[in-house]
């Protein structure tokens, strides 16, 4: 043994792991993002379960109503997101240019923030997640400012949230819903 050497540092388990990012092309980032988007949307609950008439009942108390909203929001989170997004987009139908700008803005959020798995590289340099978030927020603010549709979007999102809350209060969660929640919690 060499004097001054540390036997613990010579073992492979004691050396710290270093991770490097392998740059991928922008087309790969977009392709993976679309794959992740389709996987997320495919995890939505079936629409017939969402609107089944035999499971809607008035709650007995505010506590029960709150519990129903919590359970239904967890079980139908993708469906509610699609519903709110649909209401927001319908609110922009009167201004087709605004609708196109917002579809592009939403696409940027989905591709570059929500469903991106790998680091983003521009000009051979890695772009931090904070910078990506800042750029997307600025792009969204500019889209609202240039299109002037803030009021329409607030109304559309508000209507979507109201519909989701009413659905959540009056839809009685079934045992199948709770079993599905436990199953999805175990897989994630």
mmCIF file of C-alpha atoms in Angstrom:
data_model
loop_
_atom_site.group_PDB
_atom_site.id
_atom_site.type_symbol
_atom_site.label_atom_id
_atom_site.label_comp_id
_atom_site.label_asym_id
_atom_site.label_seq_id
_atom_site.Cartn_x
_atom_site.Cartn_y
_atom_site.Cartn_z
ATOM 1 C CA UNK A 1 0.000 0.000 0.000
ATOM 2 C CA UNK A 2 1.292 3.426 -0.906
ATOM 3 C CA UNK A 3 1.669 5.831 1.972
ATOM 4 C CA UNK A 4 -0.976 8.539 1.855
ATOM 5 C CA UNK A 5 -3.368 6.635 -0.427
ATOM 6 C CA UNK A 6 -6.960 6.224 0.611
ATOM 7 C CA UNK A 7 -8.189 2.635 0.114
ATOM 8 C CA UNK A 8 -11.820 3.807 -0.002
ATOM 9 C CA UNK A 9 -11.183 6.063 -2.996
ATOM 10 C CA UNK A 10 -9.660 3.278 -5.056
ATOM 11 C CA UNK A 11 -12.878 1.239 -5.206
ATOM 12 C CA UNK A 12 -15.223 1.896 -8.142
ATOM 13 C CA UNK A 13 -18.250 2.250 -5.857
ATOM 14 C CA UNK A 14 -16.689 5.190 -4.050
ATOM 15 C CA UNK A 15 -15.951 7.248 -7.150
ATOM 16 C CA UNK A 16 -18.661 9.768 -7.880
ATOM 17 C CA UNK A 17 -20.649 9.183 -11.036
ATOM 18 C CA UNK A 18 -20.444 11.866 -13.660
ATOM 19 C CA UNK A 19 -23.228 12.340 -16.132
ATOM 20 C CA UNK A 20 -22.848 14.026 -19.458
ATOM 21 C CA UNK A 21 -25.505 15.204 -21.827
ATOM 22 C CA UNK A 22 -25.379 13.945 -25.356
ATOM 23 C CA UNK A 23 -26.613 16.678 -27.684
ATOM 24 C CA UNK A 24 -29.524 15.658 -29.876
ATOM 25 C CA UNK A 25 -30.956 17.476 -32.841
ATOM 26 C CA UNK A 26 -33.945 19.776 -32.647
ATOM 27 C CA UNK A 27 -35.913 17.348 -34.810
ATOM 28 C CA UNK A 28 -35.307 14.602 -32.229
ATOM 29 C CA UNK A 29 -36.490 16.902 -29.426
ATOM 30 C CA UNK A 30 -39.677 17.647 -31.357
ATOM 31 C CA UNK A 31 -40.203 13.983 -32.239
ATOM 32 C CA UNK A 32 -39.791 12.865 -28.625
ATOM 33 C CA UNK A 33 -42.044 15.687 -27.437
ATOM 34 C CA UNK A 34 -44.821 14.603 -29.799
ATOM 35 C CA UNK A 35 -44.381 11.013 -28.637
ATOM 36 C CA UNK A 36 -44.667 12.114 -24.984
ATOM 37 C CA UNK A 37 -47.708 14.259 -25.812
ATOM 38 C CA UNK A 38 -49.491 11.348 -27.479
ATOM 39 C CA UNK A 39 -48.609 9.099 -24.519
ATOM 40 C CA UNK A 40 -50.024 11.661 -22.067
ATOM 41 C CA UNK A 41 -53.232 12.173 -24.053
ATOM 42 C CA UNK A 42 -53.687 8.423 -24.412
ATOM 43 C CA UNK A 43 -53.734 8.143 -20.608
ATOM 44 C CA UNK A 44 -57.002 10.088 -20.464
ATOM 45 C CA UNK A 45 -60.084 8.311 -19.172
ATOM 46 C CA UNK A 46 -62.747 7.201 -21.690
ATOM 47 C CA UNK A 47 -65.246 9.950 -22.543
ATOM 48 C CA UNK A 48 -68.263 7.643 -22.000
ATOM 49 C CA UNK A 49 -67.100 7.228 -18.365
ATOM 50 C CA UNK A 50 -66.726 10.999 -18.148
ATOM 51 C CA UNK A 51 -70.335 11.706 -19.195
ATOM 52 C CA UNK A 52 -72.158 8.571 -17.960
ATOM 53 C CA UNK A 53 -75.557 9.847 -16.750
ATOM 54 C CA UNK A 54 -76.085 7.229 -14.042
ATOM 55 C CA UNK A 55 -73.191 8.449 -11.856
ATOM 56 C CA UNK A 56 -74.309 12.072 -11.401
ATOM 57 C CA UNK A 57 -75.888 12.793 -8.030
ATOM 58 C CA UNK A 58 -76.194 15.790 -5.764
ATOM 59 C CA UNK A 59 -73.630 15.680 -2.930
ATOM 60 C CA UNK A 60 -74.910 15.394 0.645
ATOM 61 C CA UNK A 61 -72.632 18.108 2.056
ATOM 62 C CA UNK A 62 -69.855 20.530 1.158
ATOM 63 C CA UNK A 63 -67.315 18.086 2.562
ATOM 64 C CA UNK A 64 -68.553 15.363 0.236
ATOM 65 C CA UNK A 65 -68.554 17.838 -2.662
ATOM 66 C CA UNK A 66 -64.943 18.798 -1.925
ATOM 67 C CA UNK A 67 -63.916 15.158 -1.721
ATOM 68 C CA UNK A 68 -65.641 14.432 -5.034
ATOM 69 C CA UNK A 69 -63.875 17.342 -6.737
ATOM 70 C CA UNK A 70 -60.525 16.125 -5.408
ATOM 71 C CA UNK A 71 -61.083 12.518 -6.522
ATOM 72 C CA UNK A 72 -62.554 13.438 -9.899
ATOM 73 C CA UNK A 73 -59.803 15.986 -10.578
ATOM 74 C CA UNK A 74 -57.218 13.314 -9.928
ATOM 75 C CA UNK A 75 -59.015 10.648 -11.953
ATOM 76 C CA UNK A 76 -60.025 12.851 -14.916
ATOM 77 C CA UNK A 77 -57.059 15.274 -14.935
ATOM 78 C CA UNK A 78 -56.252 14.732 -18.630
ATOM 79 C CA UNK A 79 -59.930 14.983 -19.618
ATOM 80 C CA UNK A 80 -60.298 18.201 -17.618
ATOM 81 C CA UNK A 81 -57.161 19.624 -19.228
ATOM 82 C CA UNK A 82 -58.517 18.830 -22.696
ATOM 83 C CA UNK A 83 -61.869 20.381 -21.770
ATOM 84 C CA UNK A 84 -60.306 23.599 -20.430
ATOM 85 C CA UNK A 85 -57.993 23.859 -23.432
ATOM 86 C CA UNK A 86 -60.951 23.300 -25.758
ATOM 87 C CA UNK A 87 -62.944 26.075 -24.072
ATOM 88 C CA UNK A 88 -59.970 28.432 -24.334
ATOM 89 C CA UNK A 89 -59.556 27.655 -28.034
ATOM 90 C CA UNK A 90 -63.306 28.043 -28.709
ATOM 91 C CA UNK A 91 -63.129 31.488 -27.104
ATOM 92 C CA UNK A 92 -60.610 32.442 -29.815
ATOM 93 C CA UNK A 93 -62.639 31.198 -32.801
ATOM 94 C CA UNK A 94 -63.864 34.741 -33.533
ATOM 95 C CA UNK A 95 -60.270 35.839 -34.132
ATOM 96 C CA UNK A 96 -58.602 33.185 -36.318
ATOM 97 C CA UNK A 97 -55.191 34.886 -36.322
ATOM 98 C CA UNK A 98 -55.199 34.849 -32.510
ATOM 99 C CA UNK A 99 -56.206 31.208 -32.537
ATOM 100 C CA UNK A 100 -53.274 30.326 -34.789
ATOM 101 C CA UNK A 101 -50.856 32.339 -32.618
ATOM 102 C CA UNK A 102 -52.101 30.561 -29.503
ATOM 103 C CA UNK A 103 -51.901 27.130 -31.091
ATOM 104 C CA UNK A 104 -48.266 27.882 -31.977
ATOM 105 C CA UNK A 105 -47.601 29.198 -28.461
ATOM 106 C CA UNK A 106 -49.177 26.115 -26.886
ATOM 107 C CA UNK A 107 -47.151 23.912 -29.217
ATOM 108 C CA UNK A 108 -43.956 25.636 -28.100
ATOM 109 C CA UNK A 109 -44.851 25.031 -24.440
ATOM 110 C CA UNK A 110 -45.603 21.379 -25.088
ATOM 111 C CA UNK A 111 -42.487 20.723 -27.152
ATOM 112 C CA UNK A 112 -39.898 22.791 -25.316
ATOM 113 C CA UNK A 113 -41.092 22.535 -21.708
ATOM 114 C CA UNK A 114 -43.717 19.962 -20.741
ATOM 115 C CA UNK A 115 -42.737 16.958 -22.844
ATOM 116 C CA UNK A 116 -39.042 17.552 -23.425
ATOM 117 C CA UNK A 117 -36.845 14.833 -21.919
ATOM 118 C CA UNK A 118 -33.374 15.849 -23.036
ATOM 119 C CA UNK A 119 -31.410 19.041 -22.595
ATOM 120 C CA UNK A 120 -31.862 21.628 -25.309
ATOM 121 C CA UNK A 121 -28.788 22.731 -27.259
ATOM 122 C CA UNK A 122 -28.584 25.878 -29.375
ATOM 123 C CA UNK A 123 -25.391 26.614 -31.265
ATOM 124 C CA UNK A 124 -23.613 23.767 -29.479
ATOM 125 C CA UNK A 125 -24.383 25.179 -26.019
ATOM 126 C CA UNK A 126 -26.839 23.744 -23.538
ATOM 127 C CA UNK A 127 -29.779 26.025 -22.742
ATOM 128 C CA UNK A 128 -30.847 25.945 -19.090
ATOM 129 C CA UNK A 129 -34.415 25.066 -18.143
ATOM 130 C CA UNK A 130 -34.817 28.481 -16.509
ATOM 131 C CA UNK A 131 -33.932 30.229 -19.752
ATOM 132 C CA UNK A 132 -36.354 28.007 -21.691
ATOM 133 C CA UNK A 133 -39.098 28.821 -19.169
ATOM 134 C CA UNK A 134 -38.313 32.546 -19.318
ATOM 135 C CA UNK A 135 -38.421 32.538 -23.128
ATOM 136 C CA UNK A 136 -41.732 30.675 -23.165
ATOM 137 C CA UNK A 137 -43.292 33.045 -20.615
ATOM 138 C CA UNK A 138 -42.091 36.040 -22.651
ATOM 139 C CA UNK A 139 -43.460 34.484 -25.858
ATOM 140 C CA UNK A 140 -46.821 33.921 -24.142
ATOM 141 C CA UNK A 141 -46.959 37.490 -22.813
ATOM 142 C CA UNK A 142 -46.077 38.840 -26.259
ATOM 143 C CA UNK A 143 -48.775 36.642 -27.836
ATOM 144 C CA UNK A 144 -51.383 38.040 -25.416
ATOM 145 C CA UNK A 145 -50.189 41.596 -25.949
ATOM 146 C CA UNK A 146 -49.998 41.477 -29.751
ATOM 147 C CA UNK A 147 -53.268 39.616 -30.258
ATOM 148 C CA UNK A 148 -55.233 41.461 -27.543
ATOM 149 C CA UNK A 149 -57.227 38.388 -26.515
ATOM 150 C CA UNK A 150 -56.606 38.318 -22.777
ATOM 151 C CA UNK A 151 -60.280 38.869 -21.991
ATOM 152 C CA UNK A 152 -61.373 36.094 -24.378
ATOM 153 C CA UNK A 153 -58.837 33.653 -22.913
ATOM 154 C CA UNK A 154 -59.836 34.447 -19.326
ATOM 155 C CA UNK A 155 -63.497 33.888 -20.186
ATOM 156 C CA UNK A 156 -62.749 30.636 -22.053
ATOM 157 C CA UNK A 157 -60.539 29.216 -19.307
ATOM 158 C CA UNK A 158 -63.043 30.371 -16.671
ATOM 159 C CA UNK A 159 -65.896 28.582 -18.438
ATOM 160 C CA UNK A 160 -63.746 25.444 -18.749
ATOM 161 C CA UNK A 161 -62.879 25.548 -15.044
ATOM 162 C CA UNK A 162 -66.536 26.087 -14.123
ATOM 163 C CA UNK A 163 -67.657 23.116 -16.228
ATOM 164 C CA UNK A 164 -64.923 20.948 -14.660
ATOM 165 C CA UNK A 165 -65.884 22.003 -11.127
ATOM 166 C CA UNK A 166 -69.584 21.329 -11.740
ATOM 167 C CA UNK A 167 -68.705 17.930 -13.219
ATOM 168 C CA UNK A 168 -66.413 17.180 -10.275
ATOM 169 C CA UNK A 169 -69.042 18.100 -7.689
ATOM 170 C CA UNK A 170 -71.929 16.156 -9.193
ATOM 171 C CA UNK A 171 -70.131 13.074 -10.534
ATOM 172 C CA UNK A 172 -70.067 10.413 -7.840
ATOM 173 C CA UNK A 173 -66.648 8.685 -7.944
ATOM 174 C CA UNK A 174 -67.047 4.933 -8.351
ATOM 175 C CA UNK A 175 -64.967 2.154 -6.841
ATOM 176 C CA UNK A 176 -63.525 1.532 -10.328
ATOM 177 C CA UNK A 177 -62.298 5.148 -10.384
ATOM 178 C CA UNK A 178 -60.522 4.721 -7.057
ATOM 179 C CA UNK A 179 -59.001 1.413 -8.160
ATOM 180 C CA UNK A 180 -57.760 3.146 -11.313
ATOM 181 C CA UNK A 181 -56.227 5.907 -9.202
ATOM 182 C CA UNK A 182 -54.387 3.385 -7.027
ATOM 183 C CA UNK A 183 -53.194 1.522 -10.125
ATOM 184 C CA UNK A 184 -51.908 4.686 -11.828
ATOM 185 C CA UNK A 185 -50.213 5.787 -8.589
ATOM 186 C CA UNK A 186 -48.375 2.461 -8.428
ATOM 187 C CA UNK A 187 -47.182 2.676 -12.042
ATOM 188 C CA UNK A 188 -45.889 6.238 -11.707
#
